[in-house]
Coordinates of C-alpha atoms in Angstrom, one line a residue:
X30 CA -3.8 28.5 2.3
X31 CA -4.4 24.9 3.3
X32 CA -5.9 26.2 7.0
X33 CA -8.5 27.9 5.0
X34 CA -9.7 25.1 2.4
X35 CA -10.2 21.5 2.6
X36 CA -7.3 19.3 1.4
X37 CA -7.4 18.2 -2.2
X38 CA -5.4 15.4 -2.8
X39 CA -5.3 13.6 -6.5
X40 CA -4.1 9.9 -6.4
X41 CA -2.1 9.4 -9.8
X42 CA -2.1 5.2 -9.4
X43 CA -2.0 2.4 -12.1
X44 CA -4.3 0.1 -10.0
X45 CA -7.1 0.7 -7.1
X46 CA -8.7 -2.1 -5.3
X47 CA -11.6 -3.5 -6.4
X48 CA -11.1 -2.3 -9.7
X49 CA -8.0 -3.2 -10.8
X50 CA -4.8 -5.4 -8.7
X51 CA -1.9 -7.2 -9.2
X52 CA -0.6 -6.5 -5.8
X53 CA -0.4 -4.6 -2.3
X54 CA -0.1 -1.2 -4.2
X55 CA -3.9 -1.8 -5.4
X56 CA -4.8 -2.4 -1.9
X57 CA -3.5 0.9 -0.6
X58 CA -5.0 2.9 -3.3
X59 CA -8.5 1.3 -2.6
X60 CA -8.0 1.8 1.6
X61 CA -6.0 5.2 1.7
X62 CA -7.8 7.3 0.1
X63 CA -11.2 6.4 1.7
X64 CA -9.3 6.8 5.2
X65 CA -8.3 10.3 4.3
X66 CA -11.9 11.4 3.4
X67 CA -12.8 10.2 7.0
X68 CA -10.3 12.8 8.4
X69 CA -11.5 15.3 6.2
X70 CA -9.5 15.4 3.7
X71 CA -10.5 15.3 -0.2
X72 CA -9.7 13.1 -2.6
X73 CA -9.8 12.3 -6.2
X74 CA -8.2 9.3 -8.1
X75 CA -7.3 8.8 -11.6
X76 CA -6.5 5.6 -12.7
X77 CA -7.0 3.9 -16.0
X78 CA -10.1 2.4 -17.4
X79 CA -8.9 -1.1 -17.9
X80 CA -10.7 -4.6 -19.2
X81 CA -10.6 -5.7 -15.3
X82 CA -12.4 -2.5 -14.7
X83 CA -14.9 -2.5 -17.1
X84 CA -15.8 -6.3 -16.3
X85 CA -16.1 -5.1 -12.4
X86 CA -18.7 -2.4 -13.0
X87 CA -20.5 -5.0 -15.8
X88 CA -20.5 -7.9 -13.1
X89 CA -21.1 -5.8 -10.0
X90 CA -23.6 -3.2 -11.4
X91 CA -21.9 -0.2 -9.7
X92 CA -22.7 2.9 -10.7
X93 CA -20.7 5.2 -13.3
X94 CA -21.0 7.5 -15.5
X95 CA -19.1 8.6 -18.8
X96 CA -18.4 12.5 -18.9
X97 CA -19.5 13.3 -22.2
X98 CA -17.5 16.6 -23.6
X99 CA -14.3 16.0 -21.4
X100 CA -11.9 14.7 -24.0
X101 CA -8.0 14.5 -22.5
X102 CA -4.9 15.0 -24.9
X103 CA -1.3 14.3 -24.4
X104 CA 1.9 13.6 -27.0
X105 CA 3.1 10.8 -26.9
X106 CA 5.8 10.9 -29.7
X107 CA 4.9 12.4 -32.9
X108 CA 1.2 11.7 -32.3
X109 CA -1.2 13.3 -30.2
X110 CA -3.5 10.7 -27.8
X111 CA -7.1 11.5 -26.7
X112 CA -9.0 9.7 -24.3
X113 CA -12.3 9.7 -22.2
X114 CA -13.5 9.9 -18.8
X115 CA -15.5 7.9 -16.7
X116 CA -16.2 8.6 -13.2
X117 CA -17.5 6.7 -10.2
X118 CA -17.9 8.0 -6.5
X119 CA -17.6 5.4 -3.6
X120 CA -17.1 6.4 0.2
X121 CA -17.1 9.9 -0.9
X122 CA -13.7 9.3 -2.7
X123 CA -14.1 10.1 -6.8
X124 CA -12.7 7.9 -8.8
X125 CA -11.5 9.0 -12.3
X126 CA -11.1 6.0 -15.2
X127 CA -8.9 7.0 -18.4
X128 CA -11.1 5.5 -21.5
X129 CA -8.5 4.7 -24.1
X130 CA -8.9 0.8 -25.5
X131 CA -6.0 0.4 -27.4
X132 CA -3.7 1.9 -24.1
X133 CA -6.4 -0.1 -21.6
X134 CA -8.7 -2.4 -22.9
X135 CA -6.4 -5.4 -22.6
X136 CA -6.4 -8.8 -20.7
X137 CA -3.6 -7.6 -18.2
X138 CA -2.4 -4.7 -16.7
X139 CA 1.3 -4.4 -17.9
X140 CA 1.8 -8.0 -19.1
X141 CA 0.1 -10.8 -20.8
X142 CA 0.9 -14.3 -19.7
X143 CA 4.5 -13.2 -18.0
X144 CA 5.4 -11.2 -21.2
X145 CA 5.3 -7.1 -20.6
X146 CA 3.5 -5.6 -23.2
X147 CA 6.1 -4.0 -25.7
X148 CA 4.8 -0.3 -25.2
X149 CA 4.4 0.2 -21.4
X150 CA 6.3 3.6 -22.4
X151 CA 3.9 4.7 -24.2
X152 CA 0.7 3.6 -22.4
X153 CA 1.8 5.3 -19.0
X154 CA 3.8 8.0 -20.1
X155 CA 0.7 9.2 -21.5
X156 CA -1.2 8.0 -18.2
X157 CA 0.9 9.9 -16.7
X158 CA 0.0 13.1 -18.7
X159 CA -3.6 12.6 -18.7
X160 CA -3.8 12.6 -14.9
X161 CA -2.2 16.5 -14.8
X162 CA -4.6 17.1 -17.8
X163 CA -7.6 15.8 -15.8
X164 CA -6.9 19.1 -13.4
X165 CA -7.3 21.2 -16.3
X166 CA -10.2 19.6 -17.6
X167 CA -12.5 19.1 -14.7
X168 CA -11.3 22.1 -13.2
X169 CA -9.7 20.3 -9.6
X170 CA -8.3 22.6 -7.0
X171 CA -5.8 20.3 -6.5
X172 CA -3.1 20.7 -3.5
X173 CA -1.2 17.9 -3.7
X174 CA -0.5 15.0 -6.5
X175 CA 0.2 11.9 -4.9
X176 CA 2.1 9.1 -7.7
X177 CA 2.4 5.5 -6.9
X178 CA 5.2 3.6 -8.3
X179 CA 6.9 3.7 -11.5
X180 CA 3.7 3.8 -14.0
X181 CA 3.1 7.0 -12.5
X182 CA 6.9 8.3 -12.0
X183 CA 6.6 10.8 -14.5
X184 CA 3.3 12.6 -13.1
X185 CA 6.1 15.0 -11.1
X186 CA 8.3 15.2 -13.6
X187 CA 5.9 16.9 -16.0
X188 CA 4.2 18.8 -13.2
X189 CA 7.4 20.2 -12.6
X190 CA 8.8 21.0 -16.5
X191 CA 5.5 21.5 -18.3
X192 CA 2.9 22.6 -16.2
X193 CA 4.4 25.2 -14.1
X194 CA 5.6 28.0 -14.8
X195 CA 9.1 27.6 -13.9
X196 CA 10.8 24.5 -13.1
X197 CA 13.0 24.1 -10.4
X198 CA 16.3 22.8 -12.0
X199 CA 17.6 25.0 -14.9
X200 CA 15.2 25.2 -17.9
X201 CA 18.4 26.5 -19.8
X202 CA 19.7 22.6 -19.2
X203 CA 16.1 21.7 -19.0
X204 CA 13.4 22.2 -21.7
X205 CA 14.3 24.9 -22.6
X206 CA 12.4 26.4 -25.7
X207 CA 12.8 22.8 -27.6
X208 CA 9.5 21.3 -25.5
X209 CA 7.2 23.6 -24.1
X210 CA 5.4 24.2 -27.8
X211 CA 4.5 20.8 -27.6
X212 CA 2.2 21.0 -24.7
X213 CA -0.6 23.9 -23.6
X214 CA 0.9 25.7 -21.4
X215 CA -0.9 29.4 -21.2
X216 CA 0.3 31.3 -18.0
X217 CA -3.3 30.9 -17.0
X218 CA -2.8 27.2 -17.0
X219 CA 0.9 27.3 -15.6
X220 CA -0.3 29.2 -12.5
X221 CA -3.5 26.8 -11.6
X222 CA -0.8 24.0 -11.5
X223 CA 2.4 26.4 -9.6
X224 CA 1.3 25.5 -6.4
X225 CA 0.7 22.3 -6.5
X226 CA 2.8 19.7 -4.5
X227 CA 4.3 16.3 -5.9
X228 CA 4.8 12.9 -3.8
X229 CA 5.8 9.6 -5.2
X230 CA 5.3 6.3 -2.9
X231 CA 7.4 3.6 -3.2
X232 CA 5.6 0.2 -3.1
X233 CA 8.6 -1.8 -4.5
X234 CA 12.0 -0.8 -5.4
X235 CA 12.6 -3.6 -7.6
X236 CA 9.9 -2.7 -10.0
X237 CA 11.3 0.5 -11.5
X238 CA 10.2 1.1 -15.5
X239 CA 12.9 0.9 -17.2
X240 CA 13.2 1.3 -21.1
X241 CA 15.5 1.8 -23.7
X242 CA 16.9 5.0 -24.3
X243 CA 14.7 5.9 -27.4
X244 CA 11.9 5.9 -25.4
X245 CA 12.7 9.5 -24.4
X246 CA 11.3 10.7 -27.6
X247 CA 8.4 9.2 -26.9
X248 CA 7.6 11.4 -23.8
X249 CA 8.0 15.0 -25.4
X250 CA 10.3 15.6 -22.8
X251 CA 13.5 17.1 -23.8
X252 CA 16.9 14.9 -24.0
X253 CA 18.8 17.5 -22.0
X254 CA 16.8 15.4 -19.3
X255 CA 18.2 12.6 -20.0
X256 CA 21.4 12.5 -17.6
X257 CA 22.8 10.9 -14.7
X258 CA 20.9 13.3 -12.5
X259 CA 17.4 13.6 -13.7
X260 CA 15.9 10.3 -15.6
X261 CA 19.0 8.5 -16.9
X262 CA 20.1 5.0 -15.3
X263 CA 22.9 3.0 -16.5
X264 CA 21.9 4.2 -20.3
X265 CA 18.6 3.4 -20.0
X266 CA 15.3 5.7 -19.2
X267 CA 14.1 4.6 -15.4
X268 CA 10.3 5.8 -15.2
X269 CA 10.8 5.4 -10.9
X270 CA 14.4 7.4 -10.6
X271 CA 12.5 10.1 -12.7
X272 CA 9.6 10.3 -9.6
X273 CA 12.0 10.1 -7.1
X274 CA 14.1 13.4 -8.5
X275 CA 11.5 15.5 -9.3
X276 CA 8.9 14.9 -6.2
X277 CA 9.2 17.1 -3.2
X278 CA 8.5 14.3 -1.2
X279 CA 9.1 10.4 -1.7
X280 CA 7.2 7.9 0.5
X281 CA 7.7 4.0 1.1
X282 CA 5.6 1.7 2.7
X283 CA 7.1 1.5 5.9
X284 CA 9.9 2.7 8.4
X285 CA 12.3 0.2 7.8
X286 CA 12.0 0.1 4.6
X287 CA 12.7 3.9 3.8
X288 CA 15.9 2.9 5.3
X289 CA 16.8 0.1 3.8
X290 CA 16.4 1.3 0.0
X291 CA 19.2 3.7 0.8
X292 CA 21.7 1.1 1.5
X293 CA 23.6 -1.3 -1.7
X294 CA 21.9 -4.6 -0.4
X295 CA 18.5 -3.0 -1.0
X296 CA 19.1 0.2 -3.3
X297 CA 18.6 -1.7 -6.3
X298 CA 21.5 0.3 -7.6
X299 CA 19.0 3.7 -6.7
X300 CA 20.4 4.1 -3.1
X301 CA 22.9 6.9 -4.3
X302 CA 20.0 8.9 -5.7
X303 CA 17.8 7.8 -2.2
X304 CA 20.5 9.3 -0.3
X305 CA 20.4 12.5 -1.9
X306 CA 17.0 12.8 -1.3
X307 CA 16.8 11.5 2.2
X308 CA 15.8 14.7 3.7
X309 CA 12.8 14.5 2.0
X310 CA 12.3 10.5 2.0
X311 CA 9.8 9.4 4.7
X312 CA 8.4 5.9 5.5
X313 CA 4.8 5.5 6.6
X314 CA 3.5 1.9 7.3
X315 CA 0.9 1.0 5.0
X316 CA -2.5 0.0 7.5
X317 CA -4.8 -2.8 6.5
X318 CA -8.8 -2.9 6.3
X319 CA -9.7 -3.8 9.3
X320 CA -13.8 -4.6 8.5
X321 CA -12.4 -7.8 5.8
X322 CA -10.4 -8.8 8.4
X323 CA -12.0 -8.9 11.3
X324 CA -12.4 -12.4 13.1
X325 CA -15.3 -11.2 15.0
X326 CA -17.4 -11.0 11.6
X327 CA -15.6 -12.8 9.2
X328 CA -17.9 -14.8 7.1
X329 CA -15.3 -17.7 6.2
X330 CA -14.4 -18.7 8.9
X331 CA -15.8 -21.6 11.2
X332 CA -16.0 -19.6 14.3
X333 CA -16.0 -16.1 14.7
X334 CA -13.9 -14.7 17.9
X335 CA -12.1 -11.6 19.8
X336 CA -10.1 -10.5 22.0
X337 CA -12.5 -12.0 24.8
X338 CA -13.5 -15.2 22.7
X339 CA -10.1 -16.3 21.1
X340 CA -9.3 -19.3 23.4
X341 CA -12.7 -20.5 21.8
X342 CA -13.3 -19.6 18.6
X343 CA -9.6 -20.3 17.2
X344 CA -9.9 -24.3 18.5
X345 CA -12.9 -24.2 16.1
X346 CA -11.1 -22.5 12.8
X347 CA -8.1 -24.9 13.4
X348 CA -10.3 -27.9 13.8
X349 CA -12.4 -27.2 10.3
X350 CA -9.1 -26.1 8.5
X351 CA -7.0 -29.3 9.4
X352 CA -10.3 -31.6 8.4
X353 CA -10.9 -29.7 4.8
X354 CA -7.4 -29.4 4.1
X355 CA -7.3 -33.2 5.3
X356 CA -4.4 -32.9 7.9
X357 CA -4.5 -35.1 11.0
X358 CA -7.0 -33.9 13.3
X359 CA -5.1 -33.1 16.7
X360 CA -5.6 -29.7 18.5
X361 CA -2.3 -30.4 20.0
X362 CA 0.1 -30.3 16.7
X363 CA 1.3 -26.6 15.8
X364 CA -0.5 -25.7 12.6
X365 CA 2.0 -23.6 11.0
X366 CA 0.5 -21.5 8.2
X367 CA 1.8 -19.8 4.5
X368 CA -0.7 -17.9 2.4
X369 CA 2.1 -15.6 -0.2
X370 CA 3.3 -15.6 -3.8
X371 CA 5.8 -18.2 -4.6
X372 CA 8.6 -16.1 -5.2
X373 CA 12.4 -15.9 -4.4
X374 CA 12.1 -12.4 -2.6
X375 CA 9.3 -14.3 -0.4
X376 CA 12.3 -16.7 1.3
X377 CA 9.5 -19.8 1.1
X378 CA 12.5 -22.2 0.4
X379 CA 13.9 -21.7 3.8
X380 CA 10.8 -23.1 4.6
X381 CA 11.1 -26.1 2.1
X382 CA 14.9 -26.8 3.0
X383 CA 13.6 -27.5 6.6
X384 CA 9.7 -28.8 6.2
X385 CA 10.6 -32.6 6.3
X386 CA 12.6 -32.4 9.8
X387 CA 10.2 -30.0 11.2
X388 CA 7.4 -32.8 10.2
X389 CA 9.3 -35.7 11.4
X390 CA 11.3 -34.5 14.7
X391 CA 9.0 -31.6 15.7
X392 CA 5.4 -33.1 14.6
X393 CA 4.4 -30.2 13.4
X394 CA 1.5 -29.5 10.3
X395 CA 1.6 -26.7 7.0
X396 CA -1.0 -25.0 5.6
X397 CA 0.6 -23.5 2.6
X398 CA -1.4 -21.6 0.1
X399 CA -0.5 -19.8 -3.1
X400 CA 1.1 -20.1 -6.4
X401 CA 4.2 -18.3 -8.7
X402 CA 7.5 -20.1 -8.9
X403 CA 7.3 -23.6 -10.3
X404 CA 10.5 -25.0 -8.7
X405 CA 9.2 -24.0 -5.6
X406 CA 5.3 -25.5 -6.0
X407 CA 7.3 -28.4 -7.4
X408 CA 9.0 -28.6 -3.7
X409 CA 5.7 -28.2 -2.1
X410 CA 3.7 -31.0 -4.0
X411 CA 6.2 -33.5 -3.0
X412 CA 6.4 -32.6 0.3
X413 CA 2.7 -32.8 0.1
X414 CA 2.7 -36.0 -1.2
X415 CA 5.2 -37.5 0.8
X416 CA 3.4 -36.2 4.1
X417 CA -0.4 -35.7 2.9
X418 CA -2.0 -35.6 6.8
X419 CA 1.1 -32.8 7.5
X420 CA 1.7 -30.6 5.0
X421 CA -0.9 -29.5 2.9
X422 CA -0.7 -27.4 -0.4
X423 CA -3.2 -25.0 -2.0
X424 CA -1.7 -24.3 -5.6
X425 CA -3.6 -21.7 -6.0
X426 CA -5.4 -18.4 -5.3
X427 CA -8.3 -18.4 -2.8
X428 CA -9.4 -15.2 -0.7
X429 CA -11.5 -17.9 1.4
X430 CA -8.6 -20.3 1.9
X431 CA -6.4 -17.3 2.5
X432 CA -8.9 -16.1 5.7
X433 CA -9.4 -19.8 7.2
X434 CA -5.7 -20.1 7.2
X435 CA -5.0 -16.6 9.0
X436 CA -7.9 -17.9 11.9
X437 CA -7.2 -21.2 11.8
X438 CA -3.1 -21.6 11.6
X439 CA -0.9 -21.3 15.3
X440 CA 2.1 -19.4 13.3
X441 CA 2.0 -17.8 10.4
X442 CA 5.5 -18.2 8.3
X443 CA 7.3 -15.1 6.6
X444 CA 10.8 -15.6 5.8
X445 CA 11.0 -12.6 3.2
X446 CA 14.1 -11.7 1.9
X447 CA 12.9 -8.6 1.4
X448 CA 9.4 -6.9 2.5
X449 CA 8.3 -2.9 1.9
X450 CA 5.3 -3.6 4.2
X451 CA 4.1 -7.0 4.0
X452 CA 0.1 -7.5 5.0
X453 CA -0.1 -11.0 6.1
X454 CA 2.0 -10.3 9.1
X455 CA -0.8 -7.8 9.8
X456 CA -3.8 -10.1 9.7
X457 CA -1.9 -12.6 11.5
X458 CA -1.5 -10.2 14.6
X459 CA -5.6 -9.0 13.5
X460 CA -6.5 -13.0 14.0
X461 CA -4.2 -14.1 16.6
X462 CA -1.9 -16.4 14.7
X463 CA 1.7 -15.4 15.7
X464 CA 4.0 -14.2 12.9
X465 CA 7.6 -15.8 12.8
X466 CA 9.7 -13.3 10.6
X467 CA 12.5 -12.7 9.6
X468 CA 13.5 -8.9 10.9
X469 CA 13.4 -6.6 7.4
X470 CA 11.4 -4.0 5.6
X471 CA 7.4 -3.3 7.4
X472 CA 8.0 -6.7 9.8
X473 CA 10.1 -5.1 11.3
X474 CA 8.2 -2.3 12.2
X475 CA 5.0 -4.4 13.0
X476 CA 6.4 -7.6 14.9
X477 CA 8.2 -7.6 17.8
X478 CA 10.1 -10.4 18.8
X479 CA 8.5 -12.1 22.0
X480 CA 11.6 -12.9 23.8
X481 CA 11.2 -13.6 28.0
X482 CA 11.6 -9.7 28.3
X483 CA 9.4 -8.7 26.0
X484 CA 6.7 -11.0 27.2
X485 CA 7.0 -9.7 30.2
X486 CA 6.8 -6.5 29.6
X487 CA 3.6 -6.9 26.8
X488 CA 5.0 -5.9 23.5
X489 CA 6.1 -9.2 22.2
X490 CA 3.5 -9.8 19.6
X491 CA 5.5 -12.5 17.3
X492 CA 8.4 -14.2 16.7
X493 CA 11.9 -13.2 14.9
X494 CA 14.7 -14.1 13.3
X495 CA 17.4 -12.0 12.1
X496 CA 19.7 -13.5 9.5
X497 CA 18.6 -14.9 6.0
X498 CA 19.5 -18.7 6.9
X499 CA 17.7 -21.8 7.6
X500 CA 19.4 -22.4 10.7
X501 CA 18.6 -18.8 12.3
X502 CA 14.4 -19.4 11.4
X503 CA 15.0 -22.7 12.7
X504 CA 16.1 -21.5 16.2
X505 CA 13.3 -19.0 16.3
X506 CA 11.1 -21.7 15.5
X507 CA 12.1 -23.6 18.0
X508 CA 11.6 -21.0 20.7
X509 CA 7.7 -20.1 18.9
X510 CA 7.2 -24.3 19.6
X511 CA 8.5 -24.3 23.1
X512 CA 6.6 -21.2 24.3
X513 CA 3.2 -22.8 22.4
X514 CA 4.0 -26.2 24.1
X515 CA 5.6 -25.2 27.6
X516 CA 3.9 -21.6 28.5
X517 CA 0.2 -22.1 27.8
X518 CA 0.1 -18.4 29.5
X519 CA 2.3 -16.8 27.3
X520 CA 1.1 -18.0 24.8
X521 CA -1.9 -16.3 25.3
X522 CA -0.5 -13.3 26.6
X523 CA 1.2 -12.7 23.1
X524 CA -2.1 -13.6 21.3
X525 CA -3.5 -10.4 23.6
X526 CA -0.8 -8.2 22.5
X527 CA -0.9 -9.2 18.8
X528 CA -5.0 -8.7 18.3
X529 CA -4.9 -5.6 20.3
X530 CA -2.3 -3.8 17.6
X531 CA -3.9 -0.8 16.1
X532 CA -3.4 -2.0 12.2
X533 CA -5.9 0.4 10.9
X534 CA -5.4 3.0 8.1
X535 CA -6.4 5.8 10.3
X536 CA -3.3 6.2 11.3
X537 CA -1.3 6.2 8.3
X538 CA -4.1 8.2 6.7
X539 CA -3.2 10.5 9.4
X540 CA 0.4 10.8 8.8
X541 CA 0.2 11.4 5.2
X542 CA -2.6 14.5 5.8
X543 CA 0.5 15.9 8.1
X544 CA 2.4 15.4 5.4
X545 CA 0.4 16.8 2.9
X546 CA -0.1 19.8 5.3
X547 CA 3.6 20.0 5.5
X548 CA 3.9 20.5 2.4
X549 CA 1.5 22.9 1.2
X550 CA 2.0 24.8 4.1
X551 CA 4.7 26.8 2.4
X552 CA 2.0 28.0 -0.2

């Protein structure tokens, strides 16, 4: 069937770049589905019609249109929710906003000021409900449903136990007759939905939903669900472990990653049910948009640059960055750069623990921007403080600061912990500033270590290190700093391998349609 239509693909996603973000999963749903369209493919999205959302279209003046007599409707507990549609089409992608204010019209997406709001159950369970309604309701030859994360974890499970026609584990341990009068379900509307395929991506293992056990009743799904096998973790209901049983396919963000999440160090006590489903479990490495970050046109920057101009336009970005940042003006000191969220899994107090030697034995500079954990900005401001023309801090958030830092830095620093994908490691390579890593999750897949054989050979692109201590970064650092101060050649020679990675979201675009393809295929 697929060889003889176009590809439908419906993005089921809590956030979408520039609508609505909190993090990297908004910038894949903005990106991927506009690279997909390029190859062909098509794409709807349906996401909801948040405060964020409805300030973007008011600021911007966007196009977008309310679709007057398409009212969606979904239990959620004993009541039954309706909600609007608003629609806007960019880049030949449509994008589909769910229009209910007391779910949506709020000052955050799933928290307000660090407190989660109380019925995040609710609110995306029907979400979740009013994406598979939206088929129905606009009519959408849909192929495939693609969910992101937990807030859309159970789009496959009531795909699979309420809209079809049969479900694929054992309705008499199932739904049985208790659930299926709660929801429309004609055979005409079962068999619109039977071929239909299901993937979940995982953007962060860590962030799972997970609510009380009551909060079954407020799906409509039956409790015969609720077991160690199907959507029950450690007594609790887990929104994510529900996706990742009831998808055909489960995606993460990058190679390494997909393989990580199956082991106890990074399972987050889900690597049992990973493991099961590791035939169907595929990593694809998210890409990044390469027009915003593009040194050759980017319009904060002091100098733009290439591959052909580097050697003179990055003097220029690291010359305007050390004077507004107020950092000794040398060309000669290694500007080492940090543009993240202050956060634990983010390993920035590595960095920290060794800042002050690096300063005073090493002469290096920092460029550190961002904000989060409190102990560790505390750290920062008096290293700042004590060392104001070496180490500079940017408490804050800045999209400008953030693009002078990745042209105007000589390393970039990212001692994660942990990292699904990771995108500064990808506009270092785009802007010439050598990452220095440490070797998990998508850095892995996008930085290889430029050791003597790997420079030789043209594929070292970064720098690595490999076990979560100080003294391990150190020694890597080390080598980045003999290499930048020794082996002017090499230098440049990584540089050349770094900008000439292909980071684009054609290709993963292109791996998900053979994936989608895959899938349908059996249709």
């Amino acid at each position: 069937m697929w060889k003889e239509q176009i590809m439908h693909v419906l993005f089921a996603t809590s956030e979408v770049a520039p609508y609505s973000k909190t993090g990297g999963l908004g910038d894949v749903c903005g990106a991927l589905p506009k690279a997909l369209v390029r190859l062909g493919c098509k794409v709807s999205v349906v996401t909801p019609y948040y405060k964020s959302v409805a300030d973007y279209f008011q600021r911007t003046g966007e196009p977008c249109e309310s679709l007057y007599g398409v009212t969606l409707s979904a239990p959620v507990g004993n009541k039954t929710i309706r909600a609007g549609v608003i629609k806007a089409t960019v880049s030949g992608v449509d994008f589909y906003f769910i229009e209910h204010n007391d779910y949506f019209n709020r000052e955050g997406l799933y928290n307000y000021q660090g407190i989660d709001y109380e019925d995040n159950h609710e609110r995306f369970s029907f979400f979740s409900q009013a994406a598979l309604e939206l088929v129905t309701a606009l009519d959408l030859d849909v192929n495939v449903v693609h969910a992101h994360d937990w807030q859309t974890g159970l789009v496959p499970v009531y795909l699979d136990a309420v809209y079809k026609s049969r479900s694929k584990f054992d309705v008499s341990s199932g739904f049985g007759n208790s659930v299926r009068p709660q929801f429309d379900n004609t055979a005409d509307r079962a068999q619109k939905f039977d071929d239909i395929k299901s993937v979940i991506t995982i953007h962060n293992l860590r962030h799972q939903g997970r609510f009380w056990r009551g909060a079954m009743d407020v799906t409509g799904l039956d409790w015969s669900y609720f077991t160690y096998d199907k959507m029950e973790f450690f007594g609790q209901l887990n929104f994510l472990k529900s996706g990742i049983v009831f998808s055909d396919m489960i995606t993460t963000v990058s190679p390494k990653y997909a393989q990580e999440i199956q082991t106890e160090e990074f399972g987050e006590r889900l690597q049992g049910v990973l493991q099961l489903r590791s035939p169907s479990l595929r990593g694809i490495l998210n890409g990044i948009d390469i027009d915003e970050w593009n040194p050759a046109t980017d319009k904060y920057i002091a100098a733009n640059y290439d591959l052909e101009t580097f050697e003179i336009g990055k003097p220029k970005c690291k010359a305007a960055l050390q004077q507004e940042l107020g950092l000794n003006q040398d060309p000669n000191t290694p500007l080492l750069g940090v543009v993240s969220r202050f956060d634990p899994q983010k390993g920035l107090d590595l960095i920290a623990d060794c800042a002050a030697e690096l300063i005073e034995h090493e002469g290096v500079q920092f460029a550190i921007l961002g904000s989060g954990d409190e102990t560790l900005g505390s750290r920062f401001h008096m290293l700042s403080k004590r060392y104001p023309q070496s180490f500079a801090l940017r408490n804050e958030f800045s999209i400008g600061m953030s693009h002078k830092i990745e042209a105007g830095a000589d390393l970039f620093l990212m001692p994660s912990r942990y990292e699904p994908c990771g995108l500064n490691q990808m506009y270092s390579l785009r802007y010439g500033t050598l990452p220095l890593v440490h070797d998990v999750g998508g850095l892995h897949d996008t930085v290889v270590n430029a050791s003597d054989e790997n420079i030789a050979n043209g594929t070292g692109n970064g720098f690595v290190f490999y076990w979560e201590n100080v003294d391990d970064m150190r020694r890597a650092l080390n080598w980045a700093l003999y290499v930048y101060r020794c082996r002017k050649d090499d230098w440049k020679s990584i540089i050349r391998t770094a900008m000439s990675s292909d980071l684009s979201w054609e290709k993963s675009a292109r791996e998900y349609l053979n994936l989608y393809e895959e899938m349908t295929a059996e249709n």
